[in-house]
Amino acid sequence: MKILLLYPEYPATFWSFKYALRFIRKKAALPPLGLLTIGAMLPEEWPKKLVDLNVTKLTDRDLAWADYAFISGMVVQRESAREIIARCKAANLKVIAGGALFTSEYDQFQDVAHFVLNEAEKTLPPFLADLEKGFARHIYKTPEFCDIRSTPAPLWDLIDLKEYASMSIQFSRGCPFNCEFCNVTTLFGHRPRMKTAEQIIAELDGLYDKKWRGPVFFVDDNFIGNKGYLKNHLLPALIQWQKDRKEIPFSTEASINLADDPALMEMMVQAGFDTVFIGIETPDEESLAECNKQQNKNRDLLESVKQIQRSGLQVTGGFIVGFDNDTPSIFERQIDFIQKSGIVTAMVGLLNAPAGTRLYERMREEGRLIDSVSGDNVDGTTNILPRMGIDALREGYGSLMRHIYSPEHYYERALTFLREYKRPKVRTPLDFQRLLAVLRSSIRLGIIGKERFQYWKILSWTFFHRPQFLALAVTLAIYGHHFRKICELKMTQRVAKS
Ligand code: B12
């Protein structure tokens, strides 16, 4: 059985890093980890080919070669997924679909032969067994969560690692918290399920053996969901692993209570972590109460961010406007918070209600659901009727984004961060591509770009005050260029739509 694994294309979005990747000549930020894992679950003797449309084109020859196409994706890849499915149909190739997009909206895709939903560890074996018997059902789904200690290591051989800026691995799934707008607990459960430290080391070894020396993103919903296991098993193993090798920088996602545990932060830094994404959402206590973000309440959020930065972890953050409780003053307050926090990569979106969340149910009961989520968190759309009124919300959102991503304020924030940040233990290696990126950025941003004044200002400040962060300053400048382009693009798209 010849299997074609297909990963749809992302539109240009905040997290696509499209305009930043050009500087380092990479095609995509991260690999399609779900499909690489599926690849490892399929019978070894089946020939497999993976086409990540973010990296390469899907050809008619690929379609003609295969017996089945396995497609994955997230909501943001919906359009590309539809196109791929249509091409498969035209080529008479049966499609099997799974992953987050299809698990949440399989009823929107008519031309898929089989949906293998939820976690494939649970649903793929019965599907494969039925397929062999010749009577596979249309839908396989389950309310149960798997034990990820049985999840195989991703089949790295299916991709060309050089095309990606970072690799990813997954240590745990699930989150102990219960935020009203988040579908992680519906999709992956409350009790964090973890792989063993040995599994993670084996996965890292797999990457290292394939000569990967770049950054690795731990794609956990909340990396610190089980602090005991981290401190006693995984982090000591990672610290040892880094000692034995050329060091590899790690990043991940966690909740703000990380700031309450200096020992944990210290161990994470020792283990090679340099960046952590945190859902900050809002500085407004009432809005935090509204969305049940307990872990962010009753604390000095700004100080918590600083504590994490001072420990050697860069904080990237998610913010939301459009809570029921929000008044038009929220935009200024968010700007103030973001600027003071030194969170350079600040992803701000409108409150959305993804299917499967408690917010979705509440909005439905209140008759305020209007659409499905676009999956693009900075396109200024929402699938709910906001209390503030959609026009006021969009206008405030637009001015907030223009403010924080203007060269003046973006670089000001980067400087605030560089002042606070403690040097991490492990540093991203300066390879030839990165050196070229410095050169390209000094031309693109330092000569042609409208941010040229701020660009040279931050580089000279860093050179004289914190020279160890020069490469980081250039990276932040490149990210800023990407975020600004995305904001401009989304603004134009919004104007065109209205
Ligand atoms: C890494 C990640 C990203 C990366 C994507 C990198 C990449 N190339 O895939 C980045 C940071 C870019 C990203 C961005 C976004 N993400 Co994201 N992301 C994740 C995260 C944390 C991990 C995904 C992962 O690699 N998991 C590990 C693999 C092994 O698991 P998996 O992909 O789920 O695959 C399993 C099953 O789903 C299934 N499966 C998967 N594919 C297939 C295919 C077939 C055929 C079959 C049978 C089974 C199957 O089997 C696998 C093994 O169990 C998840 C949360 C999570 N826990 O999954 C969110 C998640 C996937 N993201 C989500 C969203 C919404 C986004 C955003 C759209 C918005 C946002 N939250 O920021 C953005 C937009 C993307 C963009 N370009 O702008 C949602 C998806 C919701 C949905 N219904 O689609 C999730 C679930 C988080 C959440 N609750 O919000 N994301």
GROMACS .gro file of N, CA and C in nm, residues 296-427:
model
  396
  296ASN      N    1  -0.379   3.324   3.616
  296ASN     CA    2  -0.327   3.459   3.590
  296ASN      C    3  -0.381   3.562   3.689
  297LYS      N    4  -0.480   3.519   3.771
  297LYS     CA    5  -0.545   3.615   3.860
  297LYS      C    6  -0.465   3.635   3.989
  298ASN      N    7  -0.496   3.746   4.056
  298ASN     CA    8  -0.437   3.776   4.187
  298ASN      C    9  -0.284   3.768   4.186
  299ARG      N   10  -0.226   3.823   4.083
  299ARG     CA   11  -0.079   3.831   4.079
  299ARG      C   12  -0.040   3.956   4.004
  300ASP      N   13   0.083   3.999   4.025
  300ASP     CA   14   0.136   4.110   3.949
  300ASP      C   15   0.189   4.048   3.818
  301LEU      N   16   0.106   4.051   3.715
  301LEU     CA   17   0.142   3.982   3.591
  301LEU      C   18   0.272   4.034   3.531
  302LEU      N   19   0.287   4.166   3.542
  302LEU     CA   20   0.408   4.228   3.485
  302LEU      C   21   0.533   4.174   3.556
  303GLU      N   22   0.525   4.169   3.687
  303GLU     CA   23   0.638   4.122   3.765
  303GLU      C   24   0.665   3.973   3.734
  304SER      N   25   0.559   3.896   3.717
  304SER     CA   26   0.578   3.753   3.685
  304SER      C   27   0.655   3.738   3.553
  305VAL      N   28   0.619   3.820   3.454
  305VAL     CA   29   0.689   3.814   3.325
  305VAL      C   30   0.837   3.848   3.345
  306LYS      N   31   0.861   3.953   3.423
  306LYS     CA   32   1.001   3.996   3.445
  306LYS      C   33   1.081   3.887   3.515
  307GLN      N   34   1.017   3.820   3.612
  307GLN     CA   35   1.089   3.714   3.684
  307GLN      C   36   1.132   3.605   3.586
  308ILE      N   37   1.043   3.573   3.494
  308ILE     CA   38   1.076   3.467   3.398
  308ILE      C   39   1.190   3.515   3.305
  309GLN      N   40   1.180   3.640   3.260
  309GLN     CA   41   1.286   3.694   3.172
  309GLN      C   42   1.421   3.697   3.245
  310ARG      N   43   1.415   3.737   3.374
  310ARG     CA   44   1.540   3.747   3.450
  310ARG      C   45   1.604   3.611   3.474
  311SER      N   46   1.523   3.506   3.465
  311SER     CA   47   1.580   3.373   3.488
  311SER      C   48   1.652   3.321   3.363
  312GLY      N   49   1.632   3.389   3.249
  312GLY     CA   50   1.700   3.345   3.126
  312GLY      C   51   1.604   3.288   3.024
  313LEU      N   52   1.472   3.318   3.041
  313LEU     CA   53   1.373   3.269   2.945
  313LEU      C   54   1.304   3.387   2.881
  314GLN      N   55   1.311   3.395   2.749
  314GLN     CA   56   1.236   3.498   2.680
  314GLN      C   57   1.088   3.463   2.686
  315VAL      N   58   1.003   3.562   2.715
  315VAL     CA   59   0.859   3.534   2.719
  315VAL      C   60   0.796   3.584   2.588
  316THR      N   61   0.727   3.494   2.518
  316THR     CA   62   0.643   3.538   2.407
  316THR      C   63   0.500   3.519   2.459
  317GLY      N   64   0.408   3.603   2.415
  317GLY     CA   65   0.279   3.598   2.484
  317GLY      C   66   0.159   3.608   2.394
  318GLY      N   67   0.048   3.550   2.440
  318GLY     CA   68  -0.080   3.562   2.371
  318GLY      C   69  -0.170   3.657   2.448
  319PHE      N   70  -0.237   3.746   2.375
  319PHE     CA   71  -0.327   3.844   2.437
  319PHE      C   72  -0.461   3.842   2.365
  320ILE      N   73  -0.567   3.875   2.438
  320ILE     CA   74  -0.701   3.873   2.379
  320ILE      C   75  -0.775   4.002   2.413
  321VAL      N   76  -0.842   4.059   2.313
  321VAL     CA   77  -0.936   4.168   2.341
  321VAL      C   78  -1.075   4.126   2.293
  322GLY      N   79  -1.177   4.180   2.360
  322GLY     CA   80  -1.314   4.147   2.320
  322GLY      C   81  -1.388   4.062   2.422
  323PHE      N   82  -1.335   4.056   2.544
  323PHE     CA   83  -1.411   3.988   2.649
  323PHE      C   84  -1.537   4.069   2.677
  324ASP      N   85  -1.639   4.004   2.730
  324ASP     CA   86  -1.765   4.074   2.760
  324ASP      C   87  -1.740   4.193   2.851
  325ASN      N   88  -1.645   4.172   2.941
  325ASN     CA   89  -1.616   4.275   3.039
  325ASN      C   90  -1.536   4.393   2.983
  326ASP      N   91  -1.474   4.376   2.866
  326ASP     CA   92  -1.385   4.480   2.811
  326ASP      C   93  -1.463   4.606   2.771
  327THR      N   94  -1.407   4.720   2.806
  327THR     CA   95  -1.461   4.848   2.759
  327THR      C   96  -1.355   4.908   2.665
  328PRO      N   97  -1.387   5.015   2.594
  328PRO     CA   98  -1.286   5.070   2.500
  328PRO      C   99  -1.153   5.107   2.566
  329SER      N  100  -1.148   5.117   2.697
  329SER     CA  101  -1.019   5.151   2.761
  329SER      C  102  -0.921   5.033   2.753
  330ILE      N  103  -0.971   4.916   2.716
  330ILE     CA  104  -0.884   4.797   2.718
  330ILE      C  105  -0.768   4.809   2.620
  331PHE      N  106  -0.789   4.878   2.509
  331PHE     CA  107  -0.684   4.884   2.408
  331PHE      C  108  -0.560   4.956   2.462
  332GLU      N  109  -0.584   5.071   2.526
  332GLU     CA  110  -0.472   5.145   2.585
  332GLU      C  111  -0.405   5.063   2.695
  333ARG      N  112  -0.486   4.995   2.774
  333ARG     CA  113  -0.429   4.917   2.886
  333ARG      C  114  -0.346   4.800   2.834
  334GLN      N  115  -0.391   4.738   2.727
  334GLN     CA  116  -0.311   4.629   2.669
  334GLN      C  117  -0.180   4.684   2.614
  335ILE      N  118  -0.188   4.796   2.545
  335ILE     CA  119  -0.067   4.857   2.489
  335ILE      C  120   0.033   4.886   2.601
  336ASP      N  121  -0.018   4.945   2.706
  336ASP     CA  122   0.067   4.982   2.818
  336ASP      C  123   0.134   4.857   2.877
  337PHE      N  124   0.055   4.753   2.895
  337PHE     CA  125   0.109   4.630   2.953
  337PHE      C  126   0.215   4.569   2.861
  338ILE      N  127   0.180   4.556   2.735
  338ILE     CA  128   0.271   4.489   2.640
  338ILE      C  129   0.403   4.565   2.631
  339GLN      N  130   0.394   4.698   2.623
  339GLN     CA  131   0.517   4.777   2.612
  339GLN      C  132   0.603   4.762   2.737
  340LYS      N  133   0.540   4.769   2.853
  340LYS     CA  134   0.618   4.760   2.978
  340LYS      C  135   0.675   4.620   3.000
  341SER      N  136   0.604   4.519   2.949
  341SER     CA  137   0.646   4.381   2.976
  341SER      C  138   0.771   4.342   2.899
  342GLY      N  139   0.796   4.410   2.787
  342GLY     CA  140   0.909   4.368   2.704
  342GLY      C  141   0.879   4.234   2.635
  343ILE      N  142   0.751   4.201   2.622
  343ILE     CA  143   0.715   4.082   2.543
  343ILE      C  144   0.719   4.125   2.397
  344VAL      N  145   0.826   4.088   2.330
  344VAL     CA  146   0.848   4.140   2.195
  344VAL      C  147   0.750   4.073   2.098
  345THR      N  148   0.744   3.940   2.106
  345THR     CA  149   0.648   3.868   2.022
  345THR      C  150   0.515   3.860   2.098
  346ALA      N  151   0.431   3.959   2.074
  346ALA     CA  152   0.303   3.966   2.144
  346ALA      C  153   0.193   3.939   2.042
  347MET      N  154   0.130   3.822   2.052
  347MET     CA  155   0.024   3.789   1.957
  347MET      C  156  -0.109   3.831   2.018
  348VAL      N  157  -0.170   3.934   1.957
  348VAL     CA  158  -0.298   3.981   2.010
  348VAL      C  159  -0.408   3.941   1.913
  349GLY      N  160  -0.514   3.884   1.965
  349GLY     CA  161  -0.625   3.843   1.880
  349GLY      C  162  -0.758   3.883   1.942
  350LEU      N  163  -0.865   3.876   1.860
  350LEU     CA  164  -0.998   3.899   1.914
  350LEU      C  165  -1.046   3.770   1.980
  351LEU      N  166  -1.128   3.784   2.084
  351LEU     CA  167  -1.184   3.665   2.149
  351LEU      C  168  -1.265   3.586   2.045
  352ASN      N  169  -1.233   3.458   2.033
  352ASN     CA  170  -1.303   3.367   1.943
  352ASN      C  171  -1.352   3.248   2.024
  353ALA      N  172  -1.454   3.180   1.973
  353ALA     CA  173  -1.506   3.063   2.045
  353ALA      C  174  -1.493   2.939   1.957
  354PRO      N  175  -1.380   2.866   1.969
  354PRO     CA  176  -1.366   2.744   1.889
  354PRO      C  177  -1.468   2.638   1.935
  355ALA      N  178  -1.513   2.556   1.841
  355ALA     CA  179  -1.607   2.449   1.876
  355ALA      C  180  -1.544   2.362   1.985
  356GLY      N  181  -1.627   2.317   2.077
  356GLY     CA  182  -1.576   2.229   2.182
  356GLY      C  183  -1.537   2.303   2.309
  357THR      N  184  -1.541   2.437   2.305
  357THR     CA  185  -1.504   2.510   2.426
  357THR      C  186  -1.631   2.547   2.505
  358ARG      N  187  -1.610   2.579   2.632
  358ARG     CA  188  -1.724   2.622   2.713
  358ARG      C  189  -1.775   2.757   2.662
  359LEU      N  190  -1.685   2.838   2.608
  359LEU     CA  191  -1.727   2.967   2.552
  359LEU      C  192  -1.823   2.946   2.434
  360TYR      N  193  -1.792   2.847   2.353
  360TYR     CA  194  -1.877   2.816   2.236
  360TYR      C  195  -2.019   2.784   2.282
  361GLU      N  196  -2.028   2.701   2.387
  361GLU     CA  197  -2.160   2.664   2.438
  361GLU      C  198  -2.233   2.786   2.493
  362ARG      N  199  -2.160   2.870   2.568
  362ARG     CA  200  -2.223   2.989   2.627
  362ARG      C  201  -2.272   3.083   2.516
  363MET      N  202  -2.189   3.101   2.413
  363MET     CA  203  -2.227   3.192   2.304
  363MET      C  204  -2.350   3.137   2.229
  364ARG      N  205  -2.354   3.004   2.216
  364ARG     CA  206  -2.469   2.945   2.148
  364ARG      C  207  -2.596   2.968   2.229
  365GLU      N  208  -2.587   2.944   2.360
  365GLU     CA  209  -2.703   2.965   2.447
  365GLU      C  210  -2.749   3.109   2.443
  366GLU      N  211  -2.653   3.201   2.432
  366GLU     CA  212  -2.688   3.344   2.433
  366GLU      C  213  -2.722   3.395   2.292
  367GLY      N  214  -2.721   3.306   2.194
  367GLY     CA  215  -2.753   3.345   2.056
  367GLY      C  216  -2.650   3.438   1.996
  368ARG      N  217  -2.523   3.424   2.036
  368ARG     CA  218  -2.420   3.517   1.988
  368ARG      C  219  -2.316   3.452   1.899
  369LEU      N  220  -2.342   3.330   1.855
  369LEU     CA  221  -2.247   3.263   1.763
  369LEU      C  222  -2.282   3.304   1.621
  370ILE      N  223  -2.182   3.346   1.542
  370ILE     CA  224  -2.217   3.389   1.407
  370ILE      C  225  -2.145   3.312   1.296
  371ASP      N  226  -2.040   3.241   1.328
  371ASP     CA  227  -1.959   3.182   1.222
  371ASP      C  228  -1.869   3.075   1.283
  372SER      N  229  -1.780   3.018   1.198
  372SER     CA  230  -1.677   2.931   1.259
  372SER      C  231  -1.547   3.011   1.267
  373VAL      N  232  -1.454   2.967   1.350
  373VAL     CA  233  -1.331   3.045   1.367
  373VAL      C  234  -1.244   3.037   1.241
  374SER      N  235  -1.176   3.148   1.213
  374SER     CA  236  -1.090   3.148   1.092
  374SER      C  237  -0.960   3.075   1.120
  375GLY      N  238  -0.919   3.070   1.247
  375GLY     CA  239  -0.793   3.004   1.281
  375GLY      C  240  -0.673   3.097   1.267
  376ASP      N  241  -0.696   3.215   1.211
  376ASP     CA  242  -0.588   3.313   1.196
  376ASP      C  243  -0.608   3.418   1.305
  377ASN      N  244  -0.524   3.411   1.408
  377ASN     CA  245  -0.556   3.496   1.524
  377ASN      C  246  -0.530   3.644   1.506
  378VAL      N  247  -0.469   3.687   1.398
  378VAL     CA  248  -0.451   3.831   1.384
  378VAL      C  249  -0.527   3.890   1.264
  379ASP      N  250  -0.627   3.816   1.214
  379ASP     CA  251  -0.701   3.871   1.100
  379ASP      C  252  -0.816   3.961   1.143
  380GLY      N  253  -0.832   3.982   1.274
  380GLY     CA  254  -0.934   4.074   1.324
  380GLY      C  255  -1.075   4.021   1.306
  381THR      N  256  -1.090   3.888   1.295
  381THR     CA  257  -1.225   3.833   1.285
  381THR      C  258  -1.261   3.760   1.414
  382THR      N  259  -1.391   3.744   1.435
  382THR     CA  260  -1.436   3.664   1.547
  382THR      C  261  -1.565   3.593   1.507
  383ASN      N  262  -1.592   3.481   1.571
  383ASN     CA  263  -1.716   3.409   1.539
  383ASN      C  264  -1.825   3.435   1.643
  384ILE      N  265  -1.804   3.541   1.724
  384ILE     CA  266  -1.908   3.574   1.821
  384ILE      C  267  -1.949   3.721   1.808
  385LEU      N  268  -2.065   3.753   1.862
  385LEU     CA  269  -2.106   3.894   1.864
  385LEU      C  270  -2.053   3.955   1.992
  386PRO      N  271  -1.953   4.043   1.980
  386PRO     CA  272  -1.892   4.097   2.103
  386PRO      C  273  -1.982   4.202   2.170
  387ARG      N  274  -1.977   4.205   2.302
  387ARG     CA  275  -2.057   4.302   2.378
  387ARG      C  276  -2.024   4.446   2.337
  388MET      N  277  -1.895   4.470   2.311
  388MET     CA  278  -1.851   4.607   2.281
  388MET      C  279  -1.906   4.656   2.147
  389GLY      N  280  -1.949   4.561   2.062
  389GLY     CA  281  -1.990   4.597   1.926
  389GLY      C  282  -1.871   4.572   1.835
  390ILE      N  283  -1.896   4.508   1.722
  390ILE     CA  284  -1.785   4.462   1.637
  390ILE      C  285  -1.705   4.580   1.579
  391ASP      N  286  -1.772   4.691   1.549
  391ASP     CA  287  -1.698   4.802   1.487
  391ASP      C  288  -1.599   4.864   1.585
  392ALA      N  289  -1.647   4.887   1.708
  392ALA     CA  290  -1.558   4.946   1.809
  392ALA      C  291  -1.442   4.851   1.837
  393LEU      N  292  -1.474   4.722   1.841
  393LEU     CA  293  -1.370   4.623   1.872
  393LEU      C  294  -1.264   4.620   1.760
  394ARG      N  295  -1.309   4.617   1.636
  394ARG     CA  296  -1.215   4.612   1.523
  394ARG      C  297  -1.129   4.738   1.517
  395GLU      N  298  -1.194   4.849   1.539
  395GLU     CA  299  -1.119   4.974   1.530
  395GLU      C  300  -1.011   4.980   1.639
  396GLY      N  301  -1.052   4.947   1.761
  396GLY     CA  302  -0.956   4.948   1.873
  396GLY      C  303  -0.845   4.848   1.849
  397TYR      N  304  -0.881   4.733   1.796
  397TYR     CA  305  -0.783   4.628   1.769
  397TYR      C  306  -0.681   4.675   1.664
  398GLY      N  307  -0.734   4.736   1.559
  398GLY     CA  308  -0.647   4.786   1.452
  398GLY      C  309  -0.547   4.886   1.507
  399SER      N  310  -0.594   4.978   1.590
  399SER     CA  311  -0.500   5.080   1.639
  399SER      C  312  -0.401   5.019   1.737
  400LEU      N  313  -0.445   4.920   1.813
  400LEU     CA  314  -0.353   4.851   1.905
  400LEU      C  315  -0.239   4.785   1.826
  401MET      N  316  -0.277   4.712   1.722
  401MET     CA  317  -0.175   4.640   1.643
  401MET      C  318  -0.080   4.738   1.572
  402ARG      N  319  -0.138   4.844   1.519
  402ARG     CA  320  -0.052   4.943   1.451
  402ARG      C  321   0.047   5.002   1.550
  403HIS      N  322  -0.001   5.023   1.671
  403HIS     CA  323   0.086   5.084   1.773
  403HIS      C  324   0.201   4.988   1.810
  404ILE      N  325   0.165   4.868   1.853
  404ILE     CA  326   0.272   4.782   1.908
  404ILE      C  327   0.369   4.730   1.801
  405TYR      N  328   0.324   4.729   1.675
  405TYR     CA  329   0.416   4.684   1.570
  405TYR      C  330   0.475   4.797   1.485
  406SER      N  331   0.449   4.921   1.525
  406SER     CA  332   0.519   5.030   1.457
  406SER      C  333   0.667   5.017   1.493
  407PRO      N  334   0.758   5.051   1.401
  407PRO     CA  335   0.901   5.035   1.432
  407PRO      C  336   0.937   5.099   1.566
  408GLU      N  337   0.884   5.218   1.589
  408GLU     CA  338   0.920   5.290   1.712
  408GLU      C  339   0.888   5.207   1.837
  409HIS      N  340   0.765   5.157   1.845
  409HIS     CA  341   0.725   5.088   1.968
  409HIS      C  342   0.774   4.944   1.973
  410TYR      N  343   0.786   4.883   1.857
  410TYR     CA  344   0.838   4.745   1.855
  410TYR      C  345   0.982   4.743   1.907
  411TYR      N  346   1.064   4.833   1.856
  411TYR     CA  347   1.205   4.834   1.897
  411TYR      C  348   1.221   4.882   2.041
  412GLU      N  349   1.132   4.970   2.082
  412GLU     CA  350   1.137   5.017   2.222
  412GLU      C  351   1.114   4.897   2.314
  413ARG      N  352   1.018   4.812   2.276
  413ARG     CA  353   0.986   4.693   2.356
  413ARG      C  354   1.103   4.594   2.354
  414ALA      N  355   1.165   4.581   2.238
  414ALA     CA  356   1.279   4.489   2.226
  414ALA      C  357   1.392   4.534   2.319
  415LEU      N  358   1.409   4.663   2.329
  415LEU     CA  359   1.514   4.718   2.416
  415LEU      C  360   1.480   4.691   2.563
  416THR      N  361   1.354   4.711   2.598
  416THR     CA  362   1.309   4.682   2.736
  416THR      C  363   1.341   4.537   2.768
  417PHE      N  364   1.316   4.450   2.673
  417PHE     CA  365   1.342   4.307   2.694
  417PHE      C  366   1.493   4.281   2.707
  418LEU      N  367   1.571   4.335   2.618
  418LEU     CA  368   1.715   4.307   2.620
  418LEU      C  369   1.781   4.358   2.749
  419ARG      N  370   1.724   4.462   2.805
  419ARG     CA  371   1.777   4.514   2.932
  419ARG      C  372   1.754   4.415   3.045
  420GLU      N  373   1.637   4.349   3.041
  420GLU     CA  374   1.595   4.262   3.151
  420GLU      C  375   1.651   4.121   3.140
  421TYR      N  376   1.665   4.075   3.019
  421TYR     CA  377   1.692   3.932   2.991
  421TYR      C  378   1.826   3.888   3.046
  422LYS      N  379   1.821   3.770   3.111
  422LYS     CA  380   1.948   3.713   3.156
  422LYS      C  381   1.997   3.620   3.046
  423ARG      N  382   2.124   3.617   3.028
  423ARG     CA  383   2.181   3.533   2.922
  423ARG      C  384   2.141   3.386   2.944
  424PRO      N  385   2.080   3.321   2.845
  424PRO     CA  386   2.042   3.180   2.865
  424PRO      C  387   2.165   3.091   2.864
  425LYS      N  388   2.146   2.968   2.911
  425LYS     CA  389   2.259   2.875   2.922
  425LYS      C  390   2.308   2.834   2.782
  426VAL      N  391   2.211   2.803   2.697
  426VAL     CA  392   2.246   2.751   2.565
  426VAL      C  393   2.215   2.858   2.462
  427ARG      N  394   2.303   2.876   2.365
  427ARG     CA  395   2.276   2.977   2.264
  427ARG      C  396   2.259   2.918   2.126
   0.00000   0.00000   0.00000
